[in-house]
Amino acid sequence: MSYFFSTVLKNKNFEEVIEDVKAELSKEGFGVPSEVDMKNTFKMKLGIDFRKYHILGACNPEYARKAVESEKNLGVLLPCSVVVQEHENGDVEVAAVDPLASMMAVSNPVVQEVATEITRRLERVIENLS
């Protein structure tokens, strides 16, 4: 089992892809309460150049509430990470965590049910970008 699913977009601008990802996440009930620009972080903190690489923290509040209510410390596994990165050839890859893989260690049927639904939604986000 892989820990993520992804797609590679050709002939798309990096910033446009980020906006497209946010729009598709919104259609599936997700917000993006956190965003990390790794290129900027590595430049500022380490003084090194890095490719365009953003981590979007996607959260579906309804399902997050249900999961956290049934498993009090589940927040350590939230939000769901979606990575947008630009490759050397200009292609932009979008990868989303597979919640079923990340929640395997949690033996709680409610959490597994939520992980299954969130996996379906994130898979649709990736499929709709292609």
Short mmCIF file of C-alpha atoms in Angstrom, two decimals, residues 31-94:
data_model
loop_
_atom_site.label_atom_id
_atom_site.label_comp_id
_atom_site.label_asym_id
_atom_site.label_seq_id
_atom_site.Cartn_x
_atom_site.Cartn_y
_atom_site.Cartn_z
CA GLY A 31 -10.50 24.02 3.59
CA VAL A 32 -6.77 24.75 3.64
CA PRO A 33 -6.02 26.11 7.12
CA SER A 34 -2.26 25.81 6.65
CA GLU A 35 0.19 26.23 3.80
CA VAL A 36 3.96 25.85 3.90
CA ASP A 37 6.22 27.19 1.15
CA MET A 38 9.23 24.88 1.48
CA LYS A 39 11.26 26.72 -1.17
CA ASN A 40 11.00 29.94 0.85
CA THR A 41 11.51 28.18 4.18
CA PHE A 42 14.69 26.44 3.01
CA LYS A 43 16.01 29.69 1.55
CA MET A 44 15.28 31.73 4.69
CA LYS A 45 16.31 29.13 7.30
CA LEU A 46 19.07 27.21 5.52
CA GLY A 47 20.23 29.58 2.80
CA ILE A 48 19.71 26.97 0.08
CA ASP A 49 17.77 27.01 -3.16
CA PHE A 50 15.05 24.43 -3.59
CA ARG A 51 12.37 23.72 -6.17
CA LYS A 52 8.85 25.11 -5.84
CA TYR A 53 7.29 22.88 -3.19
CA HIS A 54 4.16 23.74 -1.21
CA ILE A 55 2.48 21.66 1.46
CA LEU A 56 -1.22 22.38 1.82
CA GLY A 57 -2.86 21.26 5.05
CA ALA A 58 -6.33 20.18 3.92
CA CYS A 59 -9.11 19.74 6.47
CA ASN A 60 -12.71 18.66 6.14
CA PRO A 61 -14.12 20.05 9.41
CA GLU A 62 -17.13 17.74 9.57
CA TYR A 63 -15.06 14.58 9.29
CA ALA A 64 -12.20 15.94 11.41
CA ARG A 65 -14.65 16.62 14.25
CA LYS A 66 -16.12 13.14 13.99
CA ALA A 67 -12.68 11.51 14.04
CA VAL A 68 -11.29 13.62 16.91
CA GLU A 69 -14.43 13.07 19.00
CA SER A 70 -13.95 9.32 18.68
CA GLU A 71 -10.16 9.35 19.19
CA LYS A 72 -8.96 12.22 21.39
CA ASN A 73 -5.34 12.38 20.16
CA LEU A 74 -6.06 11.88 16.48
CA GLY A 75 -5.16 15.51 15.83
CA VAL A 76 -1.51 14.43 15.64
CA LEU A 77 -2.38 12.95 12.23
CA LEU A 78 -4.33 15.97 10.97
CA PRO A 79 -4.67 17.83 8.66
CA CYS A 80 -4.25 15.84 5.44
CA SER A 81 -1.17 16.93 3.52
CA VAL A 82 -1.36 17.74 -0.17
CA VAL A 83 1.97 18.51 -1.85
CA VAL A 84 2.32 20.63 -4.98
CA GLN A 85 5.83 20.55 -6.42
CA GLU A 86 7.48 21.61 -9.64
CA HIS A 87 9.92 19.22 -11.31
CA GLU A 88 13.05 20.29 -13.22
CA ASN A 89 11.27 19.84 -16.57
CA GLY A 90 8.48 22.23 -15.51
CA ASP A 91 5.85 19.57 -14.85
CA VAL A 92 3.87 20.05 -11.65
CA GLU A 93 3.08 17.08 -9.45
CA VAL A 94 0.23 17.02 -6.96
#
